Coordinates of C-alpha atoms in Angstrom, one line a residue:
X1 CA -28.0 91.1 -50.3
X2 CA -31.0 90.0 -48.6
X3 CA -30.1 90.9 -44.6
X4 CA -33.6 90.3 -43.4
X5 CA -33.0 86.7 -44.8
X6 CA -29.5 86.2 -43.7
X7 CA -30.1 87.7 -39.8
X8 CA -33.0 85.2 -39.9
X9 CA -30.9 82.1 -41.1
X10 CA -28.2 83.1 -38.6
X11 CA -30.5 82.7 -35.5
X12 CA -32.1 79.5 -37.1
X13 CA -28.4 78.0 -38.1
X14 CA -26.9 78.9 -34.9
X15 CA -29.6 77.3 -32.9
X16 CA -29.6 74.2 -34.6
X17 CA -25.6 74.2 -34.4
X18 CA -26.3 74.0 -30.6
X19 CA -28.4 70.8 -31.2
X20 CA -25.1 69.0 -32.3
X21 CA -22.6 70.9 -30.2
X22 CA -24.8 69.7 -26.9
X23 CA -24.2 65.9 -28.1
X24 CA -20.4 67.1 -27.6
X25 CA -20.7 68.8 -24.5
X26 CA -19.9 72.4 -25.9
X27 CA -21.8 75.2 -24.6
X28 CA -23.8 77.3 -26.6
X29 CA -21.2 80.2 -27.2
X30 CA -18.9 77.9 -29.2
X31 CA -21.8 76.4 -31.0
X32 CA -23.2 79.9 -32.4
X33 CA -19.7 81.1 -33.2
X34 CA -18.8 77.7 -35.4
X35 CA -22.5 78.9 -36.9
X36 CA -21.2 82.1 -37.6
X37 CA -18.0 80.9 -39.2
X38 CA -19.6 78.4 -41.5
X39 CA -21.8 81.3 -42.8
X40 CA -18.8 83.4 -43.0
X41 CA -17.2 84.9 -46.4
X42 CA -14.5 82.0 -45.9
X43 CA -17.2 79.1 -46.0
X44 CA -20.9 79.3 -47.0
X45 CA -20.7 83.1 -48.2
X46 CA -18.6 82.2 -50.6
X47 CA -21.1 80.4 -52.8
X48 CA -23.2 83.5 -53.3
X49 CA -26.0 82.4 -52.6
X50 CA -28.8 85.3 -51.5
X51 CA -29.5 84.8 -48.1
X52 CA -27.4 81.9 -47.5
X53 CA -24.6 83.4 -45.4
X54 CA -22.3 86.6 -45.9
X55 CA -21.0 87.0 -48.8
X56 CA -18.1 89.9 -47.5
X57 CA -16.9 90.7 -44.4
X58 CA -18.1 94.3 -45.3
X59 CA -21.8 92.3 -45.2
X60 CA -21.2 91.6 -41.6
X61 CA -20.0 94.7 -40.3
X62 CA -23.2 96.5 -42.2
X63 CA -25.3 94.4 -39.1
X64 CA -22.6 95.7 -36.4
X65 CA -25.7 97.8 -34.6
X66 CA -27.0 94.6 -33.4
X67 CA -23.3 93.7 -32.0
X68 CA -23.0 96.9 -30.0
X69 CA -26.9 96.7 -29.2
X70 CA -26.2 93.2 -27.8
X71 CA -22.7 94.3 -26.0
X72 CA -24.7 97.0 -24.3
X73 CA -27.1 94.4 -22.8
X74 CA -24.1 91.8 -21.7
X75 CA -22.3 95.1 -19.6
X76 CA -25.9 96.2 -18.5
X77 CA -25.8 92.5 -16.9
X78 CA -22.3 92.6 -15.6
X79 CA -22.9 96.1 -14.1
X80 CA -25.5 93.8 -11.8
X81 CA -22.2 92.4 -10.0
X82 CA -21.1 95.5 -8.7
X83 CA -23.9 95.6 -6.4
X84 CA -23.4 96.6 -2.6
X85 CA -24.7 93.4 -1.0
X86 CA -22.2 91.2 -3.7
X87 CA -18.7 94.2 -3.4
X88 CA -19.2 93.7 0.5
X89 CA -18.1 89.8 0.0
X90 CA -15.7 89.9 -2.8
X91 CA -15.5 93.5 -3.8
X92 CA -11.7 94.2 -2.3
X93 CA -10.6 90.5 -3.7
X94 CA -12.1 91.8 -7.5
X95 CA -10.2 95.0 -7.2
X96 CA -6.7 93.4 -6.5
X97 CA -7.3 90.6 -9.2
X98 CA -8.6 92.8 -12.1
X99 CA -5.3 94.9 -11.4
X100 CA -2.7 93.1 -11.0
X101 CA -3.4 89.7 -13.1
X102 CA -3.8 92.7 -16.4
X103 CA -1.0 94.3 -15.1
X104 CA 1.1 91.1 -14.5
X105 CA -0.1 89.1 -18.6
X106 CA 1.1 92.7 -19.9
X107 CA 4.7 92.5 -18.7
X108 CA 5.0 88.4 -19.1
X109 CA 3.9 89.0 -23.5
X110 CA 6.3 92.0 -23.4
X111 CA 8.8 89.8 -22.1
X112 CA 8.4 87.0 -24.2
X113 CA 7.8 89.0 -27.3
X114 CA 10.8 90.9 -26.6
X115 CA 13.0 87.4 -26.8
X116 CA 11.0 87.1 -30.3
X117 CA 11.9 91.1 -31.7
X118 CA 15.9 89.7 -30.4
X119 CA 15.3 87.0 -32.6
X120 CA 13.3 88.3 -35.7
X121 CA 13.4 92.3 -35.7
X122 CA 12.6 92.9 -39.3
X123 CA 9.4 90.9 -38.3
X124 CA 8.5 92.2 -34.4
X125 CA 9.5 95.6 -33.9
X126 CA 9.9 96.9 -30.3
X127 CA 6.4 99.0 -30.9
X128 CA 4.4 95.8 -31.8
X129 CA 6.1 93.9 -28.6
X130 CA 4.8 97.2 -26.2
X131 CA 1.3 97.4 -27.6
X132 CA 0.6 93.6 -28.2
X133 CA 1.2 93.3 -24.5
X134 CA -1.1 95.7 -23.5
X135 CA -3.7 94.8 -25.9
X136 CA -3.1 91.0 -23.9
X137 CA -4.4 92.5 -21.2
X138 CA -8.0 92.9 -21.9
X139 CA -10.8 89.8 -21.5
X140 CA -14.2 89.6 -23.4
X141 CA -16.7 89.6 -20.7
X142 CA -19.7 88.4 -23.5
X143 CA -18.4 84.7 -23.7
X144 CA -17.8 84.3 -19.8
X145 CA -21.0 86.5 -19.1
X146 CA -23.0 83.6 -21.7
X147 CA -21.7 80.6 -20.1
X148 CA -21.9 81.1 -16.5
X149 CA -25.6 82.0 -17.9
X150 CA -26.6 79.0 -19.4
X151 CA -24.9 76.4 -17.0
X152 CA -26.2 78.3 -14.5
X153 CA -22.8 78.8 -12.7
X154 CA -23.0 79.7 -8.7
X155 CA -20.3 79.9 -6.5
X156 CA -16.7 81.9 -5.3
X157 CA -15.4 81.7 -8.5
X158 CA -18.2 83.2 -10.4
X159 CA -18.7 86.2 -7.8
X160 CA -15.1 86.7 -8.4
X161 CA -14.9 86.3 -11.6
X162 CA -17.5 88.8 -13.2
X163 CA -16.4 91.6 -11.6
X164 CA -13.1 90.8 -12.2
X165 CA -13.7 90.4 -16.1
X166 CA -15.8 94.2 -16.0
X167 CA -12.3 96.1 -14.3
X168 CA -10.7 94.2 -17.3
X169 CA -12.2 96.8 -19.9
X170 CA -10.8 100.0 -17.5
X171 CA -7.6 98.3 -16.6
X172 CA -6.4 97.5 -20.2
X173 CA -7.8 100.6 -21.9
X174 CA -4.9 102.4 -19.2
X175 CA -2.3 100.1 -20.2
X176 CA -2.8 100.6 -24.0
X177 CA -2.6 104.4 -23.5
X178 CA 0.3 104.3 -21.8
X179 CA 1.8 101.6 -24.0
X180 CA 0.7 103.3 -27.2
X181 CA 2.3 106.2 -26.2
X182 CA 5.7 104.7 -25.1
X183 CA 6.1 102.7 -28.4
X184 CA 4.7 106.1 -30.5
X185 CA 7.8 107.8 -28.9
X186 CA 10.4 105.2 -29.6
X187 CA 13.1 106.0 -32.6
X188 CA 12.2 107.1 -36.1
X189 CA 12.8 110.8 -34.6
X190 CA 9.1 109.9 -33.1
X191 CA 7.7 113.0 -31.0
X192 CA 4.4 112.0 -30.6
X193 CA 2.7 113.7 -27.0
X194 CA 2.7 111.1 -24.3
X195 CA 0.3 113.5 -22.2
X196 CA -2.3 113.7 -24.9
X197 CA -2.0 109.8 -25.8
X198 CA -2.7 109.0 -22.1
X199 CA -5.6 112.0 -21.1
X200 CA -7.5 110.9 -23.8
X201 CA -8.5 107.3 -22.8
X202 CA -8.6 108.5 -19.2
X203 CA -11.0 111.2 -20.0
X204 CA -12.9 108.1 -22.0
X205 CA -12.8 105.9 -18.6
X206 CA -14.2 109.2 -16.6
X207 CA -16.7 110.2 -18.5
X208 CA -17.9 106.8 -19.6
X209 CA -18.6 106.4 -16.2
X210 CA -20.1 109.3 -15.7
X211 CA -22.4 109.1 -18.5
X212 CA -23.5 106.0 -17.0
X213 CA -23.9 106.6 -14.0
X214 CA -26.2 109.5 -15.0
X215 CA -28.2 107.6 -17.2
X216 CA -28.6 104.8 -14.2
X217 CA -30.0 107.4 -11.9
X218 CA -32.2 108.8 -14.6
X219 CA -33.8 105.4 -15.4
X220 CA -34.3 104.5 -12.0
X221 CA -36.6 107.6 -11.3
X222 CA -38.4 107.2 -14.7
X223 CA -39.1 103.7 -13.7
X224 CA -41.4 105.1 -11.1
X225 CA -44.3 106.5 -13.8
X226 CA -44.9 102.9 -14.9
X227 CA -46.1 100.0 -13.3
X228 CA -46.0 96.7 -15.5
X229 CA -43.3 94.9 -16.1
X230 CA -43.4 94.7 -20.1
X231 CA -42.9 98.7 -19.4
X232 CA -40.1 98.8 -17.8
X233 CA -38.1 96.9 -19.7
X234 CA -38.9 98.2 -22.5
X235 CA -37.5 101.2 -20.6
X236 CA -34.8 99.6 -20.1
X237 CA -33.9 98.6 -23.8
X238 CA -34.6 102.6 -24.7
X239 CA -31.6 103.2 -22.3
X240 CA -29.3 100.8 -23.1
X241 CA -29.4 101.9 -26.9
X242 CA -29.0 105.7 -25.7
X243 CA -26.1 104.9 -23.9
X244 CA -24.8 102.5 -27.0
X245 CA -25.4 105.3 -29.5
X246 CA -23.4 107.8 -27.0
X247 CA -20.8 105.7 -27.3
X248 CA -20.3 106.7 -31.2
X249 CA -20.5 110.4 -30.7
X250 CA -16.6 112.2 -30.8
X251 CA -15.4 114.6 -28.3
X252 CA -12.4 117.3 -28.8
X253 CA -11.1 118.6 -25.9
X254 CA -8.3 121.3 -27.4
X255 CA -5.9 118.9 -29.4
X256 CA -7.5 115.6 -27.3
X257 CA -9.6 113.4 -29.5
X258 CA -12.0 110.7 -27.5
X259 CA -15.4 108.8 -27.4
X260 CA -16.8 107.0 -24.6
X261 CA -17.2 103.5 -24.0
X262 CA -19.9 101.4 -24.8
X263 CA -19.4 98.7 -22.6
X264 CA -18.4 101.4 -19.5
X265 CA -21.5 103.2 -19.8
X266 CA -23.9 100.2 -19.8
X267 CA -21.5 98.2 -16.8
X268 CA -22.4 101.6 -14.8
X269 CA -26.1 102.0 -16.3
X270 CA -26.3 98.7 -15.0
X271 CA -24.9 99.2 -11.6
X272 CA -26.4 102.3 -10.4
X273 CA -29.5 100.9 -11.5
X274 CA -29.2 97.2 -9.4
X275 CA -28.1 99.2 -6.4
X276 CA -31.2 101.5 -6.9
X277 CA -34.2 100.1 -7.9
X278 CA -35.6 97.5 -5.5
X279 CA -37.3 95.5 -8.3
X280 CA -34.0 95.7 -10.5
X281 CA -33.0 91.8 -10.1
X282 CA -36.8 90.8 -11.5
X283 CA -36.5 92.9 -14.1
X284 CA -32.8 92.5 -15.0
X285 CA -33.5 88.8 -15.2
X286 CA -36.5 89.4 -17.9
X287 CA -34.7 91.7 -19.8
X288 CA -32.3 89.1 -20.1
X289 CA -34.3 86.6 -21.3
X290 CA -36.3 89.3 -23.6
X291 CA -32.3 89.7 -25.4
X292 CA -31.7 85.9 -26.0
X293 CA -32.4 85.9 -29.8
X294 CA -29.7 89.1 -30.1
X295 CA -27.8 87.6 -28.2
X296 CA -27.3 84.8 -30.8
X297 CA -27.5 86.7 -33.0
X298 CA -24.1 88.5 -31.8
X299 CA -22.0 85.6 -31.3
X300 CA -22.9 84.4 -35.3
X301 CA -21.6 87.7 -36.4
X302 CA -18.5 87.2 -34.2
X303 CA -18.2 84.1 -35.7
X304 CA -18.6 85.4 -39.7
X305 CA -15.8 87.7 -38.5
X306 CA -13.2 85.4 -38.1
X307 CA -10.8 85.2 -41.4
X308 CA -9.4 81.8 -41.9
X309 CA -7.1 83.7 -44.4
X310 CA -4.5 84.9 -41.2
X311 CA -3.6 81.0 -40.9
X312 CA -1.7 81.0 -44.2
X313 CA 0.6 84.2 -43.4
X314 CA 3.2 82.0 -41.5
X315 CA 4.9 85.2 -39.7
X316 CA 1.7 86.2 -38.3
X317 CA 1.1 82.4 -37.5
X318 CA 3.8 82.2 -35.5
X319 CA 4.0 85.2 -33.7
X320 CA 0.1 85.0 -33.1
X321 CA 0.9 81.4 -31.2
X322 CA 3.7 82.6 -29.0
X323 CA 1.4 86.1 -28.4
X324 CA -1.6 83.2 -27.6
X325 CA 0.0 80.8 -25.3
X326 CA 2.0 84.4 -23.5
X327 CA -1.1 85.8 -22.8
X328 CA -2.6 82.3 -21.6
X329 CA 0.4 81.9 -19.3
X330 CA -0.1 85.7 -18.0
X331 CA -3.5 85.2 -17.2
X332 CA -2.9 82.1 -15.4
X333 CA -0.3 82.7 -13.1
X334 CA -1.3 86.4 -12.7
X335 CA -4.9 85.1 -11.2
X336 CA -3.2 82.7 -9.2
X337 CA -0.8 84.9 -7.9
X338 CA -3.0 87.8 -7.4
X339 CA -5.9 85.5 -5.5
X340 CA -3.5 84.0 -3.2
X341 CA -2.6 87.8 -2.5
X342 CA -6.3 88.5 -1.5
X343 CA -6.6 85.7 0.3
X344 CA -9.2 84.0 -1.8
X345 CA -10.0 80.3 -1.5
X346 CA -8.1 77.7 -3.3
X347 CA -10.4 77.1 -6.1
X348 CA -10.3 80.6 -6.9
X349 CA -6.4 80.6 -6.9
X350 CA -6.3 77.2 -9.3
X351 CA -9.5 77.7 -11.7
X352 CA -9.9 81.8 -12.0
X353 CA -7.5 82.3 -14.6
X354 CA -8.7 79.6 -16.9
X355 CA -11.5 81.3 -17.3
X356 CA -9.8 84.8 -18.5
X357 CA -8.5 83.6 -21.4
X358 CA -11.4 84.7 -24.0
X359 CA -10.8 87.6 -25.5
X360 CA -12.9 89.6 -28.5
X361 CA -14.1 93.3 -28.9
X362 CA -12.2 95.3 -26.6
X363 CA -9.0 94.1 -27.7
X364 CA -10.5 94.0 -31.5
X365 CA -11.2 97.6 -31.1
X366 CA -7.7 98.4 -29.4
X367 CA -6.2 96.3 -32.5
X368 CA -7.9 98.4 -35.1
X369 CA -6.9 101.7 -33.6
X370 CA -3.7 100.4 -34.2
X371 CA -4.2 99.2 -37.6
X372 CA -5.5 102.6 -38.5
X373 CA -2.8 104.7 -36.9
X374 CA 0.2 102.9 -37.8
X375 CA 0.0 101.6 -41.4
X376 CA 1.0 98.1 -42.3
X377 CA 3.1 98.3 -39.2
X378 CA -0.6 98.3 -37.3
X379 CA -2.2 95.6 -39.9
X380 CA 0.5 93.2 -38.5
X381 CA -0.5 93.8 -34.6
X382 CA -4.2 93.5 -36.0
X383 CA -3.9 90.0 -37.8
X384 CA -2.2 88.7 -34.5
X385 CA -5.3 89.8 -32.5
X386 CA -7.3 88.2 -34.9
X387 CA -5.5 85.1 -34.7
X388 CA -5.7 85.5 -30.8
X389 CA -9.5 86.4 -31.1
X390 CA -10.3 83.5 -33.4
X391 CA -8.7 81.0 -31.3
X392 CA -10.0 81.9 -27.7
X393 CA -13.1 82.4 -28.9
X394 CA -13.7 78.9 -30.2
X395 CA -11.7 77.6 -27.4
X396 CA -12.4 79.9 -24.5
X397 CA -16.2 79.4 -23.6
X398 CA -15.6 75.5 -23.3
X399 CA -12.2 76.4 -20.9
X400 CA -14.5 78.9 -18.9
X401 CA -17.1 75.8 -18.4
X402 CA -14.2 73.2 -17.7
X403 CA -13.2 75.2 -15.3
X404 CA -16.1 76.1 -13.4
X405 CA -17.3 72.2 -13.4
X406 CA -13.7 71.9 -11.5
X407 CA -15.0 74.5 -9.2
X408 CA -18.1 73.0 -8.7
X409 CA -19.6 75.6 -9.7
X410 CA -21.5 74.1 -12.4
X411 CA -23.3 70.8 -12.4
X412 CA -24.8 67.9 -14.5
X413 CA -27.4 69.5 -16.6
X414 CA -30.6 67.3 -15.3
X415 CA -29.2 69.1 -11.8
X416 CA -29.2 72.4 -12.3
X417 CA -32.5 71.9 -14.2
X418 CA -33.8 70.6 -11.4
X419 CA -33.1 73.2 -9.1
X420 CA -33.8 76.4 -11.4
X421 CA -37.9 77.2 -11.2
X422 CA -39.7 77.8 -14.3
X423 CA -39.6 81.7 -14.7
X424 CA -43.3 82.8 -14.3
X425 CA -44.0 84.4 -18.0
X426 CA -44.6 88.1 -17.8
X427 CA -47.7 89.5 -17.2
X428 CA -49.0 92.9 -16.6
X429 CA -49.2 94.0 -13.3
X430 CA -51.5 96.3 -11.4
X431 CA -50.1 99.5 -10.1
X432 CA -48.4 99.7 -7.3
X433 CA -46.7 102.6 -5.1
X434 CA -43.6 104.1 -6.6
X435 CA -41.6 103.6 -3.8
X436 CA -41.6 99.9 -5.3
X437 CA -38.7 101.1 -8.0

């Protein structure tokens, strides 16, 4: 197989996808992952035709560097919210609504999927219901993160939202721990080590962060030796990578197995970095712009991942709907209650949860830890997420913009186009003291 060819016809196809989906009002996310999906092994790839599409899904996870390459820029760009001036304003509302709303979607699927294991037990086991509920729990940040980009979203909401979406990741990696190691101790003379299942993700939030944090510090003081822009962020790419490829590396700590976090490492890279560099917002904002083609590039890959095959297993089709609309429900109602208990204004309360209901690659990678642990007892819990993931994703970035226009937080496009300046194209600069980084 050609990839050269096929990473080059996924860019071009997914851009010319958004041509048609802006005559329908969808925003760009949706458009690249129908892209993706029509290249896919279910659609295009099918033919065989070199270049034209993915031919297996093994095809598309060959190109996953340039998913985890592109994740590491989106939490890079979410670490940006965490900084002082923003936490000051909706820091202490962003703590109790990342919490509790996770907390809250876990315990209304467990519920619900718990009236479904009553119902059909041979089908839901009590383990499925405990870890699907945690796994509910977790939001993608990349389709949010994408449209509030391109609709240039502004307001309570967003500020809210963001950081919200970023204590999603640490919150739900918690609840599966615990979870997984309730249901891993449940019957079938089960005596798996509930302290070793739940030190091992905490030691992957700690030193994620820690990691992170060191590499911000570190790129903030190496920033000083240069002084153009095209530099920098080129420094800033060389660190996002490091802390991507981090990521993969395996610890053992006596019988504890771990590896760190991708998306934790860049979300703190990216925080110690906008709450130390005074220059960090210019340069933030080019090296966002710089990603754009990866970016597309990672939401057609999302897209070729999606198996139209887990529509024809009824069982999972079923259970995948009642796990869907659950989770939808938790979010909701977990927003809105948890808002109203921070005291957040009314549009936060009503529109915030809407907007958590995408959900992709941590869930997907809590889904196939499962799928590799637990046999075709974990293949079920994985097809489920996949049905979830499918859904939301296609669905989810056009919710996130409905609700924000409801906000008024995003406007008619002429608008917003009207008030955004041209960004000035980057240019070399002379130097300039290092106490400017």
């Amino acid at each position: 197989m050609n990839y050269a060819l096929s990473v080059a016809f996924a860019i071009l196809l997914g851009l010319l996808v958004t041509r048609i989906g802006n005559k329908f009002k969808l925003p760009d996310v949706t458009s690249y992952l129908i892209a993706g999906l029509l290249l896919g092994p279910c659609l295009l790839g099918a033919l065989n035709i070199p270049g034209l599409g993915f031919h297996t899904f093994e095809d598309v996870e060959i190109l996953s560097p340039f998913n985890d390459v592109a994740l590491g820029f989106i939490a890079f760009a979410i670490g940006s919210e965490f900084r002082l001036s923003h936490l000051r304003k909706t820091g202490h509302a962003a703590v109790i609504i990342g919490i509790i709303q996770a907390v809250f979607t876990t315990l209304v699927v467990d519920l619900v999927l718990f009236g479904v294991h009553l119902i059909i037990p041979e089908t839901l086991t009590l383990r499925d219901v405990l870890i699907l509920g945690a796994i509910a729990s977790a939001t993608a940040p990349a389709a949010t993160l994408m449209v509030v980009r391109q609709y240039k979203a502004k307001g309570e909401v967003t500020s809210t939202l963001l950081p919200v979406v970023a204590l999603d990741d640490a919150v739900g990696l918690v609840l599966f721990a615990a979870s997984y190691g309730i249901a891993m101790n449940l019957g079938d003379g089960a005596s798996a080590d509930l302290l070793t299942l739940l030190t091992g993700p905490l030691l992957e939030i700690v030193c994620s962060l820690a990691a992170g944090g060191a590499l911000g510090w570190l790129l903030t003081h190496t920033a000083r030796i240069f002084h153009s822009n095209r530099n920098r962020i080129s420094l800033i790419t060389a660190f996002i990578i490091f802390g991507v490829t981090i990521a993969t590396i395996e610890f053992h700590v006596g019988s504890i197995e771990f590896s760190l976090s991708a998306l934790l490492i860049n979300m703190m890279l990216g925080t110690v970095f906008c709450n130390c560099c005074k220059k960090s917002a210019d340069l933030m904002d080019r090296a966002d712009r710089w990603s754009a083609p990866l970016m597309t590039l990672f939401f057609v890959l999302s897209g070729a991942e999606l198996n139209l095959a887990t529509f024809a297993n009824l069982p999972v089709l079923i259970v995948g709907l009642i796990y869907i609309i659950s989770r939808c429900a938790g979010k909701y109602f977990g927003a809105r209650f948890s808002s109203a208990l921070a005291h957040s204004s009314k549009a936060v309360q009503k529109w915030l949860g809407i907007t958590l209901f995408p959900q992709a690659g941590v869930a997907l990678g809590m889904a196939a830890t499962v799928g590799q642990r637990m046999g075709a007892e974990g293949q079920l819990i994985r097809n489920i997420v996949l049905l979830g993931v499918m859904i939301y994703e296609l669905a989810g970035p056009s919710l996130t913009k409905y609700a924000l226009t409801q906000a008024g937080e995003i406007h008619a496009k002429e608008q917003y186009l009207a008030r955004t300046p041209v960004p000035a194209p980057i240019e070399e600069e002379q130097a300039e003291p290092q106490s400017a980084v």
